[in-house]
Amino acid sequence: MITAPQEHAPNQASVIAAQLNACLTLQRQACRAQPNPGLQQRQTDLAQLKRLVSENREAIIDAINEDYGSRSRHETLFSEILFVLDSINFVT
């Protein structure tokens, strides 16, 4: 038997969209509060980005693999993860 979807239950896409919108709002507020961060803040931000990418490497690889529909893990590691980490290391 086929049942009608619940009218008021949020689907996963709308929940994700709301989370992304909330994140974007926070980013805009931070940019307006400090549009030109100093060297120390930029270095701190890059260190945090490096930690985030390093700690979530496998999740990033899995997500990209799912988006591309069977992309090589090694290709993603070299072209996405290591490229970002090496770039951060180069500028810091």
Short mmCIF file of C-alpha atoms in Angstrom, two decimals:
data_model
loop_
_atom_site.label_atom_id
_atom_site.label_comp_id
_atom_site.label_asym_id
_atom_site.label_seq_id
_atom_site.Cartn_x
_atom_site.Cartn_y
_atom_site.Cartn_z
CA MET A 1 0.00 0.00 0.00
CA ILE A 2 1.28 3.49 -0.88
CA THR A 3 0.86 6.18 1.74
CA ALA A 4 1.04 9.93 1.33
CA PRO A 5 4.10 11.62 2.79
CA GLN A 6 3.61 13.56 5.99
CA GLU A 7 2.97 17.19 5.12
CA HIS A 8 4.87 18.75 8.02
CA ALA A 9 7.84 16.41 8.30
CA PRO A 10 10.96 18.14 6.93
CA ASN A 11 12.85 16.12 4.37
CA GLN A 12 16.59 15.73 4.50
CA ALA A 13 17.25 18.21 1.70
CA SER A 14 15.36 21.00 3.46
CA VAL A 15 17.17 20.31 6.73
CA ILE A 16 20.54 20.46 4.97
CA ALA A 17 19.52 23.63 3.13
CA ALA A 18 18.55 25.26 6.43
CA GLN A 19 21.88 24.27 7.99
CA LEU A 20 23.82 25.66 5.03
CA ASN A 21 21.83 28.90 5.11
CA ALA A 22 22.55 29.28 8.83
CA CYS A 23 26.27 28.69 8.18
CA LEU A 24 26.28 31.23 5.35
CA THR A 25 24.59 33.79 7.60
CA LEU A 26 27.30 33.31 10.23
CA GLN A 27 30.02 33.67 7.59
CA ARG A 28 28.49 36.90 6.30
CA GLN A 29 28.26 38.31 9.83
CA ALA A 30 31.90 37.43 10.50
CA CYS A 31 33.00 39.03 7.23
CA ARG A 32 31.06 42.22 7.98
CA ALA A 33 32.50 42.36 11.50
CA GLN A 34 36.09 41.91 10.31
CA PRO A 35 36.32 42.29 6.50
CA ASN A 36 40.13 42.51 6.45
CA PRO A 37 41.56 40.17 9.08
CA GLY A 38 45.15 40.68 10.13
CA LEU A 39 48.02 38.30 9.56
CA GLN A 40 47.56 36.56 12.91
CA GLN A 41 43.86 35.89 12.25
CA ARG A 42 44.56 34.59 8.73
CA GLN A 43 47.22 32.24 10.08
CA THR A 44 44.82 31.01 12.75
CA ASP A 45 42.11 30.47 10.14
CA LEU A 46 44.48 28.50 7.91
CA ALA A 47 45.59 26.34 10.85
CA GLN A 48 41.95 25.58 11.63
CA LEU A 49 41.25 24.75 7.98
CA LYS A 50 44.27 22.45 7.90
CA ARG A 51 43.06 20.65 11.02
CA LEU A 52 39.50 20.39 9.65
CA VAL A 53 40.65 18.91 6.34
CA SER A 54 43.09 16.54 8.03
CA GLU A 55 40.57 15.29 10.60
CA ASN A 56 37.84 14.82 7.99
CA ARG A 57 39.95 13.45 5.16
CA GLU A 58 38.06 10.16 4.83
CA ALA A 59 34.63 11.82 4.98
CA ILE A 60 35.70 14.30 2.28
CA ILE A 61 37.01 11.50 0.08
CA ASP A 62 33.79 9.51 0.55
CA ALA A 63 31.60 12.52 -0.25
CA ILE A 64 33.55 13.35 -3.43
CA ASN A 65 33.45 9.70 -4.47
CA GLU A 66 29.68 9.69 -4.02
CA ASP A 67 29.29 12.96 -5.97
CA TYR A 68 31.39 11.72 -8.89
CA GLY A 69 29.95 8.22 -8.81
CA SER A 70 33.04 6.10 -8.18
CA ARG A 71 36.03 8.42 -8.29
CA SER A 72 39.37 6.94 -7.33
CA ARG A 73 40.21 7.48 -3.67
CA HIS A 74 43.82 8.18 -4.61
CA GLU A 75 42.84 10.75 -7.23
CA THR A 76 40.77 12.62 -4.67
CA LEU A 77 43.52 12.36 -2.08
CA PHE A 78 46.10 13.88 -4.42
CA SER A 79 43.98 16.43 -6.25
CA GLU A 80 41.84 17.66 -3.37
CA ILE A 81 43.23 16.82 0.07
CA LEU A 82 46.99 16.99 -0.40
CA PHE A 83 46.73 20.00 -2.70
CA VAL A 84 44.89 21.98 -0.01
CA LEU A 85 47.24 20.87 2.78
CA ASP A 86 50.36 21.61 0.72
CA SER A 87 49.00 25.03 -0.21
CA ILE A 88 48.36 25.86 3.43
CA ASN A 89 51.85 24.69 4.36
CA PHE A 90 53.35 26.83 1.59
CA VAL A 91 51.72 30.09 2.73
CA THR A 92 52.17 29.64 6.47
#
